[in-house]
CSV table of C-alpha atoms in Angstrom, one decimal:
chain,number,residue,atom,x,y,z
A,1,MET,CA,11.9,48.8,8.5
A,2,SER,CA,8.2,49.0,7.5
A,3,GLU,CA,8.6,52.7,6.5
A,4,ASP,CA,11.5,52.0,4.1
A,5,LEU,CA,9.4,49.4,2.1
A,6,LEU,CA,7.8,50.6,-1.1
A,7,THR,CA,4.1,50.1,-1.4
A,8,VAL,CA,1.9,50.0,-4.5
A,9,PRO,CA,-0.7,52.9,-4.4
A,10,GLU,CA,-4.3,51.9,-4.2
A,11,GLY,CA,-6.1,51.9,-7.6
A,12,TRP,CA,-2.9,51.6,-9.6
A,13,LYS,CA,-3.1,49.2,-12.6
A,14,GLN,CA,-0.4,48.1,-15.0
A,15,GLU,CA,-1.0,49.4,-18.5
A,16,PRO,CA,-1.6,46.6,-21.0
A,17,PHE,CA,0.9,46.0,-23.8
A,18,THR,CA,-0.5,47.1,-27.2
A,19,LYS,CA,0.6,47.3,-30.9
A,20,GLU,CA,1.7,50.9,-30.4
A,21,ASP,CA,4.4,49.7,-27.9
A,22,ASN,CA,6.1,47.6,-30.7
A,23,LYS,CA,5.4,49.1,-34.1
A,24,TYR,CA,8.2,47.3,-35.9
A,25,GLY,CA,7.5,43.7,-35.0
A,26,MET,CA,10.0,40.9,-34.5
A,27,MET,CA,13.4,40.6,-36.0
A,28,GLU,CA,13.7,36.8,-35.7
A,29,GLU,CA,11.2,34.0,-35.9
A,30,SER,CA,10.8,31.4,-33.1
A,31,SER,CA,8.6,28.3,-33.0
A,32,PHE,CA,7.3,25.6,-30.6
A,33,ALA,CA,5.8,22.2,-31.4
A,34,THR,CA,4.1,19.6,-29.3
A,35,LEU,CA,2.7,16.1,-30.0
A,36,PHE,CA,-0.9,15.1,-29.2
A,37,PRO,CA,-2.5,11.7,-28.7
A,38,LYS,CA,-4.7,10.0,-31.3
A,39,TYR,CA,-8.0,10.4,-29.4
A,40,ARG,CA,-7.6,14.2,-29.5
A,41,GLU,CA,-7.4,14.4,-33.3
A,42,LYS,CA,-11.1,14.8,-34.0
A,43,TYR,CA,-11.6,17.5,-31.4
A,44,LEU,CA,-8.5,19.5,-32.6
A,45,GLN,CA,-9.7,19.3,-36.2
A,46,GLU,CA,-13.0,20.9,-35.1
A,47,CYS,CA,-11.6,23.7,-33.0
A,48,TRP,CA,-8.5,24.5,-35.0
A,49,PRO,CA,-10.1,27.2,-37.1
A,50,LEU,CA,-11.1,28.9,-33.8
A,51,VAL,CA,-7.5,28.7,-32.6
A,52,LYS,CA,-6.2,30.2,-35.9
A,53,ASN,CA,-8.6,33.1,-35.7
A,54,PHE,CA,-7.8,33.8,-32.0
A,55,ILE,CA,-4.0,33.8,-32.6
A,56,LYS,CA,-4.3,35.9,-35.8
A,57,ASP,CA,-4.8,39.0,-33.6
A,58,TYR,CA,-1.3,38.5,-32.2
A,59,ASN,CA,0.1,37.7,-35.7
A,60,VAL,CA,1.2,34.2,-34.7
A,61,GLU,CA,0.8,31.3,-37.1
A,62,ALA,CA,-0.6,27.9,-36.0
A,63,ILE,CA,0.0,24.6,-38.0
A,64,LEU,CA,-1.8,21.3,-37.3
A,65,ASP,CA,-0.1,18.2,-38.7
A,66,LEU,CA,-2.4,15.2,-38.6
A,67,ILE,CA,0.2,12.8,-40.2
A,68,GLU,CA,2.9,13.4,-37.6
A,69,GLY,CA,0.3,14.1,-34.8
A,70,SER,CA,1.8,17.5,-33.9
A,71,MET,CA,0.8,21.1,-33.3
A,72,THR,CA,3.2,24.0,-34.1
A,73,VAL,CA,3.1,27.7,-33.4
A,74,LYS,CA,5.6,30.3,-34.7
A,75,THR,CA,6.0,34.0,-34.8
A,76,THR,CA,6.1,36.2,-37.9
A,77,ARG,CA,7.8,39.5,-38.8
A,78,LYS,CA,4.5,41.3,-37.9
A,79,THR,CA,4.2,39.7,-34.3
A,80,TRP,CA,4.0,42.7,-31.9
A,81,ASP,CA,3.7,40.9,-28.6
A,82,PRO,CA,7.0,39.1,-27.7
A,83,TYR,CA,5.3,37.0,-25.0
A,84,ALA,CA,2.5,35.9,-27.3
A,85,ILE,CA,4.6,32.9,-28.5
A,86,ILE,CA,5.0,31.7,-24.9
A,87,ASN,CA,1.3,31.9,-24.3
A,88,ALA,CA,0.6,30.1,-27.7
A,89,ARG,CA,3.1,27.3,-26.6
A,90,ASP,CA,1.2,26.8,-23.3
A,91,MET,CA,-2.1,26.8,-25.1
A,92,ILE,CA,-1.2,24.0,-27.5
A,93,LYS,CA,0.3,22.0,-24.6
A,94,MET,CA,-3.0,22.3,-22.7
A,95,LEU,CA,-5.0,21.3,-25.9
A,96,ALA,CA,-2.9,18.2,-26.1
A,97,ARG,CA,-3.7,17.4,-22.5
A,98,SER,CA,-7.5,17.3,-23.1
A,99,VAL,CA,-8.1,20.9,-21.9
A,100,PRO,CA,-11.1,22.4,-23.8
A,101,TYR,CA,-10.5,25.3,-26.2
A,102,GLU,CA,-12.5,27.8,-24.0
A,103,GLN,CA,-10.2,27.3,-21.0
A,104,ALA,CA,-7.0,27.1,-23.0
A,105,ILE,CA,-7.3,30.6,-24.5
A,106,ARG,CA,-7.4,32.1,-21.0
A,107,VAL,CA,-3.6,31.8,-21.0
A,108,PHE,CA,-3.4,35.0,-23.1
A,109,ASP,CA,-5.0,37.0,-20.2
A,110,ASP,CA,-2.7,39.0,-18.0
A,111,ASN,CA,-2.1,37.4,-14.5
A,112,THR,CA,-3.3,34.0,-15.8
A,113,TYR,CA,-0.7,31.2,-16.1
A,114,CYS,CA,-0.7,27.4,-16.5
A,115,GLU,CA,1.2,24.5,-15.0
A,116,ILE,CA,1.3,20.9,-16.1
A,117,MET,CA,2.3,18.6,-13.3
A,118,LYS,CA,3.6,15.1,-14.0
A,119,ILE,CA,2.4,12.7,-11.4
A,120,GLY,CA,3.1,9.3,-13.1
A,121,SER,CA,6.7,8.9,-11.8
A,122,ILE,CA,5.9,9.7,-8.1
A,123,VAL,CA,4.3,6.3,-7.3
A,124,ARG,CA,5.8,3.2,-8.8
A,125,ASN,CA,2.9,0.7,-8.0
A,126,ARG,CA,0.2,1.2,-10.7
A,127,GLU,CA,-2.7,0.2,-8.5
A,128,ARG,CA,-1.6,2.5,-5.7
A,129,PHE,CA,-1.2,5.4,-8.3
A,130,VAL,CA,-4.8,4.9,-9.6
A,131,LYS,CA,-6.2,4.9,-6.0
A,132,ARG,CA,-4.4,8.2,-5.1
A,133,ARG,CA,-5.3,9.8,-8.4
A,134,GLN,CA,-9.0,8.9,-7.8
A,135,ARG,CA,-8.7,10.3,-4.2
A,136,LEU,CA,-7.6,13.6,-5.7
A,137,ILE,CA,-10.7,13.7,-8.0
A,138,GLY,CA,-13.0,12.6,-5.3
A,139,PRO,CA,-16.6,11.1,-5.5
A,140,ASN,CA,-18.2,12.6,-8.6
A,141,GLY,CA,-15.4,15.1,-8.8
A,142,ALA,CA,-16.3,16.8,-5.5
A,143,THR,CA,-12.7,17.1,-4.2
A,144,LEU,CA,-11.5,18.6,-7.4
A,145,LYS,CA,-14.5,21.1,-7.5
A,146,ALA,CA,-13.7,22.2,-3.9
A,147,LEU,CA,-10.0,22.8,-4.9
A,148,GLU,CA,-11.1,24.9,-7.9
A,149,LEU,CA,-13.4,27.1,-5.7
A,150,LEU,CA,-10.7,27.6,-3.0
A,151,THR,CA,-7.8,28.3,-5.3
A,152,GLY,CA,-9.6,30.0,-8.2
A,153,CYS,CA,-7.9,27.7,-10.7
A,154,TYR,CA,-9.2,25.4,-13.4
A,155,ILE,CA,-7.9,21.9,-12.7
A,156,LEU,CA,-8.0,18.8,-15.0
A,157,VAL,CA,-6.6,15.4,-14.2
A,158,GLN,CA,-5.8,13.4,-17.3
A,159,GLY,CA,-3.7,10.3,-17.4
A,160,ASN,CA,-0.3,10.9,-15.8
A,161,THR,CA,-0.6,14.7,-15.6
A,162,VAL,CA,-2.6,17.3,-13.8
A,163,THR,CA,-3.2,20.6,-15.6
A,164,ALA,CA,-3.9,23.8,-13.6
A,165,LEU,CA,-4.8,27.2,-15.0
A,166,GLY,CA,-5.1,30.4,-12.9
A,167,LYS,CA,-3.1,32.9,-10.8
A,168,HIS,CA,0.3,32.2,-9.3
A,169,THR,CA,-0.9,32.0,-5.7
A,170,GLY,CA,-3.6,29.5,-6.7
A,171,LEU,CA,-1.2,27.4,-8.8
A,172,LYS,CA,1.1,27.2,-5.8
A,173,ASP,CA,-1.6,25.8,-3.6
A,174,VAL,CA,-2.8,23.4,-6.3
A,175,ARG,CA,0.7,22.0,-6.7
A,176,ARG,CA,1.2,21.5,-3.0
A,177,VAL,CA,-2.2,19.6,-2.7
A,178,VAL,CA,-1.5,17.4,-5.7
A,179,MET,CA,2.0,16.4,-4.6
A,180,ASP,CA,0.9,15.7,-1.0
A,181,THR,CA,-2.0,13.5,-2.3
A,182,MET,CA,0.4,11.5,-4.4
A,183,LYS,CA,2.6,11.1,-1.3
A,184,ASN,CA,-0.3,9.5,0.6
A,185,VAL,CA,-1.6,12.7,2.4
A,186,HIS,CA,-5.4,13.0,2.0
A,187,PRO,CA,-6.5,16.2,0.2
A,188,VAL,CA,-9.2,16.9,2.8
A,189,TYR,CA,-6.5,18.0,5.3
A,190,ASN,CA,-5.1,20.5,2.8
A,191,ILE,CA,-8.6,21.7,1.8
A,192,LYS,CA,-9.4,22.3,5.5
A,193,SER,CA,-6.3,24.5,5.9
A,194,LEU,CA,-7.1,26.4,2.7
A,195,MET,CA,-10.6,27.2,4.0
A,196,ILE,CA,-9.1,28.5,7.3
A,197,LYS,CA,-6.5,30.7,5.3
A,198,ARG,CA,-9.4,32.0,3.2
A,199,GLU,CA,-11.2,33.2,6.3
A,200,LEU,CA,-8.1,34.6,7.9
A,201,ALA,CA,-7.3,36.7,4.8
A,202,LYS,CA,-10.5,38.6,5.3
A,203,ASP,CA,-9.2,40.1,8.6
A,204,PRO,CA,-6.9,43.0,7.9
A,205,LYS,CA,-5.4,42.8,11.5
A,206,LEU,CA,-3.9,39.4,10.8
A,207,LYS,CA,-2.2,40.6,7.6
A,208,ASP,CA,1.3,40.9,9.0
A,209,GLU,CA,1.0,38.0,11.6
A,210,SER,CA,1.8,34.4,11.5
A,211,TRP,CA,-1.2,32.0,10.9
A,212,ASP,CA,0.4,28.9,12.2
A,213,ARG,CA,-1.5,29.0,15.5
A,214,PHE,CA,-4.8,28.9,13.6
A,215,LEU,CA,-3.9,26.1,11.1
A,216,PRO,CA,-4.6,22.5,12.2
A,217,LYS,CA,-1.7,20.2,12.8
A,218,PHE,CA,-2.3,16.6,11.7
A,219,LYS,CA,-0.2,13.8,13.1
A,220,ARG,CA,0.7,10.8,10.9
A,221,LYS,CA,-0.3,7.4,12.3
A,222,ASN,CA,2.2,4.7,12.0
A,223,VAL,CA,0.3,1.8,10.5
A,224,LYS,CA,1.9,-1.6,11.2
A,225,LYS,CA,3.1,-3.3,8.0
A,226,LYS,CA,3.6,-6.9,7.4
A,227,LYS,CA,7.1,-8.0,8.0
A,228,VAL,CA,8.7,-9.2,4.7
A,229,VAL,CA,10.7,-12.4,5.3
A,230,ARG,CA,13.9,-12.0,3.3
A,231,LYS,CA,15.8,-15.1,2.3
A,232,GLU,CA,19.4,-15.1,3.1
A,233,LYS,CA,21.6,-14.9,0.1
A,234,LYS,CA,24.2,-17.6,-0.3
A,235,ASP,CA,27.8,-16.6,-0.9
A,236,TYR,CA,28.4,-16.2,-4.6
A,237,THR,CA,30.8,-18.7,-6.1
A,238,PRO,CA,31.8,-18.8,-9.8
A,239,PHE,CA,32.1,-22.6,-9.7
A,240,PRO,CA,29.1,-24.8,-10.3
A,241,PRO,CA,27.8,-27.1,-7.5
A,242,PRO,CA,29.3,-30.6,-7.3
A,243,GLN,CA,27.5,-33.3,-9.3
A,244,PRO,CA,25.9,-36.1,-7.3
A,245,GLU,CA,27.7,-39.4,-7.3
A,246,SER,CA,26.4,-42.0,-9.7
A,247,LYS,CA,25.9,-45.7,-8.9
A,248,VAL,CA,29.1,-46.7,-10.6
A,249,ASP,CA,31.1,-44.0,-8.7
A,250,LYS,CA,29.7,-45.4,-5.4
A,251,GLU,CA,30.6,-49.0,-6.4
A,252,ILE,CA,34.2,-47.9,-7.3
A,253,ALA,CA,34.6,-46.1,-4.0
A,254,SER,CA,33.4,-49.1,-2.0
A,255,GLY,CA,35.3,-51.6,-4.2
A,256,GLU,CA,32.3,-53.5,-5.4
A,257,TYR,CA,32.9,-52.5,-9.0
A,258,PHE,CA,36.1,-54.6,-9.1
A,259,LEU,CA,34.5,-57.8,-7.6
A,260,LYS,CA,33.4,-60.7,-9.8
A,261,GLU,CA,29.8,-61.6,-10.5
A,262,GLU,CA,29.7,-64.5,-8.0
A,263,GLU,CA,31.4,-62.4,-5.3
A,264,ARG,CA,28.8,-59.7,-5.8
A,265,LYS,CA,25.9,-62.1,-5.5
A,266,ARG,CA,27.5,-63.7,-2.4
A,267,LYS,CA,27.9,-60.2,-0.8
A,268,LYS,CA,24.3,-59.3,-1.5
A,269,PHE,CA,23.1,-62.6,-0.1
A,270,GLU,CA,25.0,-62.0,3.1
A,271,GLU,CA,23.6,-58.5,3.5
A,272,ARG,CA,20.1,-59.9,3.0
A,273,LYS,CA,20.8,-62.6,5.7
A,274,ALA,CA,22.1,-60.0,8.1
A,275,LYS,CA,18.9,-57.8,7.6
A,276,GLN,CA,16.7,-60.9,8.2
A,277,ALA,CA,18.6,-61.8,11.4
A,278,GLU,CA,18.1,-58.2,12.7
A,279,SER,CA,14.3,-58.2,11.9
A,280,GLU,CA,14.0,-61.7,13.6
A,281,VAL,CA,15.6,-60.4,16.8
A,282,ILE,CA,13.2,-57.4,16.9
A,283,ARG,CA,10.2,-59.7,16.3
A,284,LYS,CA,11.2,-62.1,19.1
A,285,GLU,CA,11.6,-59.1,21.5
A,286,LYS,CA,8.1,-58.0,20.7
A,287,ARG,CA,6.7,-61.5,21.4
A,288,ILE,CA,8.5,-61.8,24.7
A,289,LYS,CA,7.2,-58.4,25.8
A,290,SER,CA,3.6,-59.6,25.2
A,291,LEU,CA,4.2,-62.7,27.4
A,292,ILE,CA,5.6,-60.9,30.5
A,293,PRO,CA,2.8,-60.7,33.2
A,294,PRO,CA,1.9,-57.2,34.6
A,295,GLU,CA,3.1,-56.4,38.1
A,296,GLU,CA,0.4,-56.8,40.8
A,297,LYS,CA,-0.2,-54.1,43.3
A,298,PRO,CA,0.7,-55.0,47.0
A,299,GLN,CA,-2.2,-55.2,49.5
A,300,GLN,CA,-2.5,-52.5,52.1
A,301,LYS,CA,-2.3,-53.6,55.8
A,302,SER,CA,-4.4,-50.8,57.1
A,303,THR,CA,-7.6,-52.0,55.4
A,304,SER,CA,-7.4,-55.5,57.2
A,305,ARG,CA,-7.1,-53.8,60.6
A,306,LYS,CA,-10.1,-51.7,60.0
A,307,THR,CA,-12.2,-54.7,59.1
A,308,SER,CA,-11.2,-56.6,62.3
A,309,SER,CA,-12.0,-53.7,64.5
A,310,SER,CA,-15.4,-53.3,62.8
A,311,MET,CA,-16.1,-57.0,63.5
A,312,ASP,CA,-15.3,-56.5,67.2
A,313,VAL,CA,-17.7,-53.6,67.5
A,314,ASN,CA,-20.5,-55.7,65.9
A,315,ILE,CA,-20.0,-58.6,68.4
A,316,ASN,CA,-20.3,-56.3,71.5
A,317,SER,CA,-23.5,-54.7,70.2
A,318,LEU,CA,-25.0,-58.2,69.7
A,319,LYS,CA,-24.2,-59.2,73.3
A,320,ARG,CA,-25.9,-56.1,74.6
A,321,LYS,CA,-29.0,-56.8,72.5
A,322,VAL,CA,-29.2,-60.4,73.7
A,323,LYS,CA,-29.0,-59.3,77.4
A,324,LYS,CA,-31.8,-56.8,76.9
A,325,THR,CA,-34.1,-59.4,75.3
A,326,LYS,CA,-33.5,-61.8,78.2
A,327,LYS,CA,-34.4,-59.1,80.7
A,328,LEU,CA,-37.6,-58.3,78.8
A,329,LYS,CA,-38.7,-62.0,78.8
A,330,LEU,CA,-38.1,-62.3,82.6
A,331,SER,CA,-40.1,-59.3,83.3
A,332,THR,CA,-43.0,-60.4,81.2
A,333,SER,CA,-43.1,-63.9,82.8
A,334,ALA,CA,-43.1,-62.4,86.3
A,335,SER,CA,-46.1,-60.1,85.5
A,336,GLU,CA,-48.1,-63.0,84.1
A,337,LYS,CA,-47.7,-65.1,87.3
A,338,SER,CA,-48.6,-62.4,89.9
A,339,PRO,CA,-52.4,-62.1,89.1
A,340,LYS,CA,-53.1,-65.8,89.2
A,341,THR,CA,-51.8,-66.2,92.7
């Protein structure tokens, strides 16, 4: 299969498109217009003469309308390059997105293209969107600078869009990094894989081989999120909730409304008496509880036995002591009498 494929010979270059290739110009006119924000008005006024002079070589007209806030480019009958109007359209789009004039005119070079990526609608939460956009730029624009060096593209982050200018391969890498960053994948991982690919491209032996074994594989960590407590929705009913009963409705239901004034007073008096009687009973129960003596603990029999036995032991010991003292006295008296005799 490899022998059947056609290969481009080394040193071959595509011939540039010149005026001689299209001597008779264009048959129909075509135009493109784009709006620009208010803050770009001053810069566009300053650089517009340069834009006109640059496009003049391709016989394309450029119109700046400050009242409507729009830029328009259109072809003439003398325009010789049919693709010049597409390049002019891309140029005014980039000028509207804060790309400087020096970078915008690079679109007219062969093998240089531009892409404007809309990132505003990817993330709904505004705070989260700002954080991820700042992550793409990096501290002091370091991440963006690294991407520019690896992809060979000019990148500008402005508002809700990212503008990239360069070759097709570089634009493809930039788009993937930007979209992954807005989907909460840190750009450092993609930058690392781009650096590895750059080194692998230098080796001609690995040209026709797969590079998956060399590229790092990052696993996503499942971060525990707070459980959102959802309130259970009640069943929808087209009817409004029932109104609370008024005092008059309650009296009608109980029959009090139809009683006379004296009967009402008597009924209230009886209810008051019944409440007083209940409170009196509760009060008496509390007084009786305070007068009830506490229960005494019964005496243990084992303790009395122990004391009697201990007393017996003490009496026996005393008897022995008395006997010993008597013996001592008798011995002392016998010893005193013997020398006198």
